Short mmCIF file of C-alpha atoms in Angstrom, two decimals:
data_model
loop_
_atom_site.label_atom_id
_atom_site.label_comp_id
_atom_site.label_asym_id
_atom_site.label_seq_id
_atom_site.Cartn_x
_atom_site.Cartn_y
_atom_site.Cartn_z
CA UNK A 1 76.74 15.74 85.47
CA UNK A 2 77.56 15.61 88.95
CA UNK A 3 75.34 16.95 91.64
CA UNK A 4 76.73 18.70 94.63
CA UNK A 5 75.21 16.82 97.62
CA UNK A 6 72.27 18.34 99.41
CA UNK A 7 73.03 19.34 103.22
CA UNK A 8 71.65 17.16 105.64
CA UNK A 9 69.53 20.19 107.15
CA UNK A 10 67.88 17.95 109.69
CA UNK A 11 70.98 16.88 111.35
CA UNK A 12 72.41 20.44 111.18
CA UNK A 13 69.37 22.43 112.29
CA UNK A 14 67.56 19.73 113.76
CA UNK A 15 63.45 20.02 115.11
CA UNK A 16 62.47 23.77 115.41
CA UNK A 17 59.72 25.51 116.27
CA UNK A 18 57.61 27.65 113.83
CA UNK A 19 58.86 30.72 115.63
CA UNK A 20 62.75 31.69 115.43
CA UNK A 21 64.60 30.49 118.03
CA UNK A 22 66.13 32.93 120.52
CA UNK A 23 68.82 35.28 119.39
CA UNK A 24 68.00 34.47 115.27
CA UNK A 25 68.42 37.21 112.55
CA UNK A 26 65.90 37.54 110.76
CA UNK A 27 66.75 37.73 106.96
CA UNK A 28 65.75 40.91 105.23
CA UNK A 29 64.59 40.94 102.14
CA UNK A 30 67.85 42.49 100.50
CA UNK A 31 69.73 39.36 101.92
CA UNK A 32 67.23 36.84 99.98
CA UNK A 33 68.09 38.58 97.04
CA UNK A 34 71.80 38.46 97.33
CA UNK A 35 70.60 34.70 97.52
CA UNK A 36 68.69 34.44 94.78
CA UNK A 37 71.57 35.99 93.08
CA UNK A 38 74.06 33.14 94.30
CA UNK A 39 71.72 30.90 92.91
CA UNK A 40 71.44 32.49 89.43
CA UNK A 41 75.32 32.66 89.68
CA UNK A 42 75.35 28.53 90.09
CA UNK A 43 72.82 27.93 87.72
CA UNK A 44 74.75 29.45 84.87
CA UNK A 45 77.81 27.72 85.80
CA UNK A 46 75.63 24.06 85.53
CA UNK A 47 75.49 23.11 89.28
CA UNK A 48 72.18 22.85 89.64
CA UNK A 49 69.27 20.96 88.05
CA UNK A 50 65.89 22.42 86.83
CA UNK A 51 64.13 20.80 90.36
CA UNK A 52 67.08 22.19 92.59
CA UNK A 53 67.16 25.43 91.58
CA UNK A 54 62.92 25.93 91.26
CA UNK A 55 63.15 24.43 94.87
CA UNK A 56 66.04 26.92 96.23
CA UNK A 57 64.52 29.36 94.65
CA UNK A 58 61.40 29.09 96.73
CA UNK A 59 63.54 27.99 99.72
CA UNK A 60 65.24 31.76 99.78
CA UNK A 61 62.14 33.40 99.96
CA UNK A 62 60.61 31.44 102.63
CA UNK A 63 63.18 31.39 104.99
CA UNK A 64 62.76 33.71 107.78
CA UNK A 65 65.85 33.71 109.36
CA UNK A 66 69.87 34.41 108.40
CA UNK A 67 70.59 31.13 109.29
CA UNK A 68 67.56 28.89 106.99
CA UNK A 69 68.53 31.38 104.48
CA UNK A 70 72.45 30.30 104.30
CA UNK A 71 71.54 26.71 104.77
CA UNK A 72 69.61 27.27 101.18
CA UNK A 73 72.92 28.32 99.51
CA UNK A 74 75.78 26.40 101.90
CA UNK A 75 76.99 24.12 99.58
CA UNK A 76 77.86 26.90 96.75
CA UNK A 77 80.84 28.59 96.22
CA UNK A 78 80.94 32.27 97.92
CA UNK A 79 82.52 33.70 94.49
CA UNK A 80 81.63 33.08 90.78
CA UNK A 81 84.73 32.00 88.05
CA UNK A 82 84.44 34.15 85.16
CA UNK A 83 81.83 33.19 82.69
CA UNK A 84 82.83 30.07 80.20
CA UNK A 85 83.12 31.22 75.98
CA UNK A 86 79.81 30.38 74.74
CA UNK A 87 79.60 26.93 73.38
CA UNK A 88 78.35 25.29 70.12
CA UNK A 89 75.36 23.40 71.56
CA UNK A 90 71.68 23.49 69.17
CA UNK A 91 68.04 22.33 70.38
CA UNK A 92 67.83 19.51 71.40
CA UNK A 93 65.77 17.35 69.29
CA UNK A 94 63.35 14.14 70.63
CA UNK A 95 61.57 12.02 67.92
CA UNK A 96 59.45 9.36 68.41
CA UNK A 97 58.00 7.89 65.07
CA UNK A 98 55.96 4.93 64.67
CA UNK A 99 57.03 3.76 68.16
CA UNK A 100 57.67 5.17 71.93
CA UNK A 101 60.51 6.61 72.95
CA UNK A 102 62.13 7.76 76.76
CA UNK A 103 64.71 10.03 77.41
CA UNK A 104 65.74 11.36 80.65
CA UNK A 105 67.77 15.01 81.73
CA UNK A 106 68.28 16.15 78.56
CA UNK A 107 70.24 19.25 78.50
CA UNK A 108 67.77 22.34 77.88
CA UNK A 109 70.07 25.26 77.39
CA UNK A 110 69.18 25.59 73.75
CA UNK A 111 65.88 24.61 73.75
CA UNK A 112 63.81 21.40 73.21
CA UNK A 113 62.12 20.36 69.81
CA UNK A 114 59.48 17.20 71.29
CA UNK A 115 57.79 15.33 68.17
CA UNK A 116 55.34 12.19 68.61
CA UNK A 117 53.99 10.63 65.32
CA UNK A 118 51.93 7.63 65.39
CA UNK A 119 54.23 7.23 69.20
CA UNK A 120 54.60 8.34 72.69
CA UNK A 121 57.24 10.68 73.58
CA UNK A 122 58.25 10.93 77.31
CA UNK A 123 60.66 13.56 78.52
CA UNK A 124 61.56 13.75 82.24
CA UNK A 125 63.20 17.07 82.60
CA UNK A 126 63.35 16.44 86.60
CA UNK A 127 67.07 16.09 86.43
CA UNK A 128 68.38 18.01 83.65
CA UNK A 129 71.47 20.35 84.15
CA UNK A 130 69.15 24.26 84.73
CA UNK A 131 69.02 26.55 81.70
CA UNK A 132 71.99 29.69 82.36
CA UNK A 133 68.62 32.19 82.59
CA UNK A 134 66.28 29.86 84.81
CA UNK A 135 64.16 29.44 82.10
CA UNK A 136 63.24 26.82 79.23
CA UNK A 137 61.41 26.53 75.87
CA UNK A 138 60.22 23.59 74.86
CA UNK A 139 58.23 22.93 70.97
CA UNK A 140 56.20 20.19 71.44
CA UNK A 141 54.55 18.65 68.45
CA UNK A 142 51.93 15.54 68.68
CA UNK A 143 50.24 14.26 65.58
CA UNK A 144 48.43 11.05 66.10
CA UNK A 145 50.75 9.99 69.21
CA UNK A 146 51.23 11.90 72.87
CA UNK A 147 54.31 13.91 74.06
CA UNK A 148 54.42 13.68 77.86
CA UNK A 149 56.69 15.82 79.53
CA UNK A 150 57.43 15.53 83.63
CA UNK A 151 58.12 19.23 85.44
CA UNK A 152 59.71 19.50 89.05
CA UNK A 153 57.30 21.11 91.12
CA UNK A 154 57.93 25.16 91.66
CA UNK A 155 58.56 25.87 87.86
CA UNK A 156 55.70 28.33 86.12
CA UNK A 157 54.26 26.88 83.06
CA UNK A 158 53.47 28.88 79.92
CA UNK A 159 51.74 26.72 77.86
CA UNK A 160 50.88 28.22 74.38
CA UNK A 161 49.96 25.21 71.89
CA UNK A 162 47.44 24.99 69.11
CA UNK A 163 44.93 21.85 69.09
CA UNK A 164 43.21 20.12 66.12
CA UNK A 165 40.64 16.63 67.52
CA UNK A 166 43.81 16.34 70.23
CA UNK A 167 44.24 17.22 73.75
CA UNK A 168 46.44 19.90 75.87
CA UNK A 169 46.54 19.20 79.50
CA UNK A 170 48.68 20.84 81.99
CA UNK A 171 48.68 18.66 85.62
CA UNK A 172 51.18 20.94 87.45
CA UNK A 173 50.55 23.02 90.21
CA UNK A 174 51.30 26.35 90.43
CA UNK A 175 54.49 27.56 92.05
CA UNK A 176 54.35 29.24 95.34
CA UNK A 177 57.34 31.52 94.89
CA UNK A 178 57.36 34.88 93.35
CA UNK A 179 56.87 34.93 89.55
CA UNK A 180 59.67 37.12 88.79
CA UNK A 181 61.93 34.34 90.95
CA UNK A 182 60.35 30.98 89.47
CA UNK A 183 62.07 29.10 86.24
CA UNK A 184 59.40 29.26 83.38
CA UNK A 185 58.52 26.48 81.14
CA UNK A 186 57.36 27.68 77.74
CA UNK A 187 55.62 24.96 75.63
CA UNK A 188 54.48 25.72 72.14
CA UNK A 189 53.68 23.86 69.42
CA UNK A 190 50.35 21.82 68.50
CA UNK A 191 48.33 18.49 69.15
CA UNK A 192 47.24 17.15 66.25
CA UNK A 193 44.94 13.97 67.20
CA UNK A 194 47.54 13.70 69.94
CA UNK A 195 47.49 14.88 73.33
CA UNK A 196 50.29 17.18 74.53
CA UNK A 197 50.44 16.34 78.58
CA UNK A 198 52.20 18.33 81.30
CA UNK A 199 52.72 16.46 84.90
CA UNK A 200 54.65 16.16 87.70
CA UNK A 201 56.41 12.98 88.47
CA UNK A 202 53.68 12.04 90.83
CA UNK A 203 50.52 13.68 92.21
CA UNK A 204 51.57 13.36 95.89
CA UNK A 205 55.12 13.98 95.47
CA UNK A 206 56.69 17.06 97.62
CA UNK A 207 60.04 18.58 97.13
CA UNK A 208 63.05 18.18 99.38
CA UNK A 209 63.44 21.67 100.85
CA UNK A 210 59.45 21.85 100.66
CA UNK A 211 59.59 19.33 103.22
CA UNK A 212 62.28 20.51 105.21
CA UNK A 213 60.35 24.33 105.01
CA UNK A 214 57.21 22.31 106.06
CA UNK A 215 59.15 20.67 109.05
CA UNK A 216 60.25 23.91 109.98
CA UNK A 217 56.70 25.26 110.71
CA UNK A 218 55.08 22.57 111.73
#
């Protein structure tokens, strides 16, 4: 799927100070959620991946001004199409048996079945086209083998798995954004001699807009 290309905030908005600059609107708190509504709006209609829209998401309701807050939502249309017929798609299912298998940005509007036997199973949902509602649910089975599966930073993890002599470890960090305005992760299933691992692509790794929110206040 093709992404629409990220403003370059830093040459539009350049080095500012943590304060507003003189003659800024500040945003009100009924404009973030007419954003956060653009960005539901674009997420159903498959513009924007699981990492984009946790990060916009948290973008909207840091901004402090009219201005950051547009920049968060500038490259999406002003005005929804009309809703496409609902489509045939099923759960996706992931199988590694006997051997390891890698799959990256699966689609995850249906749903993910995950399933490691005597093999690792690594999932990088980083890129995958965002679930219509924001949110995803994933069953995740390891028996004698390890189902990894990498989270963009700023999505809420519900992790709800069984465990028999295997492992469940969840290496994300909590989002920073509101709960009600986060994309969920829900992970069920069981470990089995396995271990069932949530993670981030990397330990030190910080989102676009994080950085260009941190910029902003520095």
């Amino acid at each position: 799927m093709t992404q629409p290309q990220r403003p370059d905030l830093h040459k539009e908005l350049g080095s500012v100070s943590d304060a507003p600059k003189q003659g800024a609107m500040l945003a009100s708190d009924a404009e973030r959620e007419e954003m956060i509504e653009r960005l539901r709006e674009a997420t159903a209609e498959g513009r924007l991946t699981l990492e984009e829209l946790a990060e916009r998401y948290e973008a909207a309701y840091l901004a402090r001004t009219r201005e950051e807050l547009a920049t968060v939502g500038r490259d999406l249309p002003t005005a929804a199409p009309p809703p496409a017929a609902g489509g045939g798609s099923q759960q996706r299912v992931f199988k590694a048996l006997f051997g390891d298998l890698t799959a990256n940005s699966p689609a995850l509007d249906q749903g993910i079945e995950a399933t490691a036997v005597f093999g690792d199973l690594h999932l990088d949902l980083c890129a995958s086209p965002a679930p219509p509602d924001g949110g995803v649910t994933i069953t995740a089975r390891a028996i004698v083998g390890d189902v990894h599966l990498l989270l963009p930073e700023g999505v809420r993890v519900e992790l709800a798995c069984s465990k028999v002599f295997g492992d469940l470890r969840d290496l994300t960090r909590p989002p920073s954004g509101p709960e009600s305005a986060t994309p969920v992760v829900r992970v069920t299933g069981s470990a089995v001699l396995g271990d069932i691992v949530l993670a981030h692509p990397s330990s030190d790794r910080r989102t676009y807009w994080q950085k260009w929110l941190d910029e902003r206040r520095s």
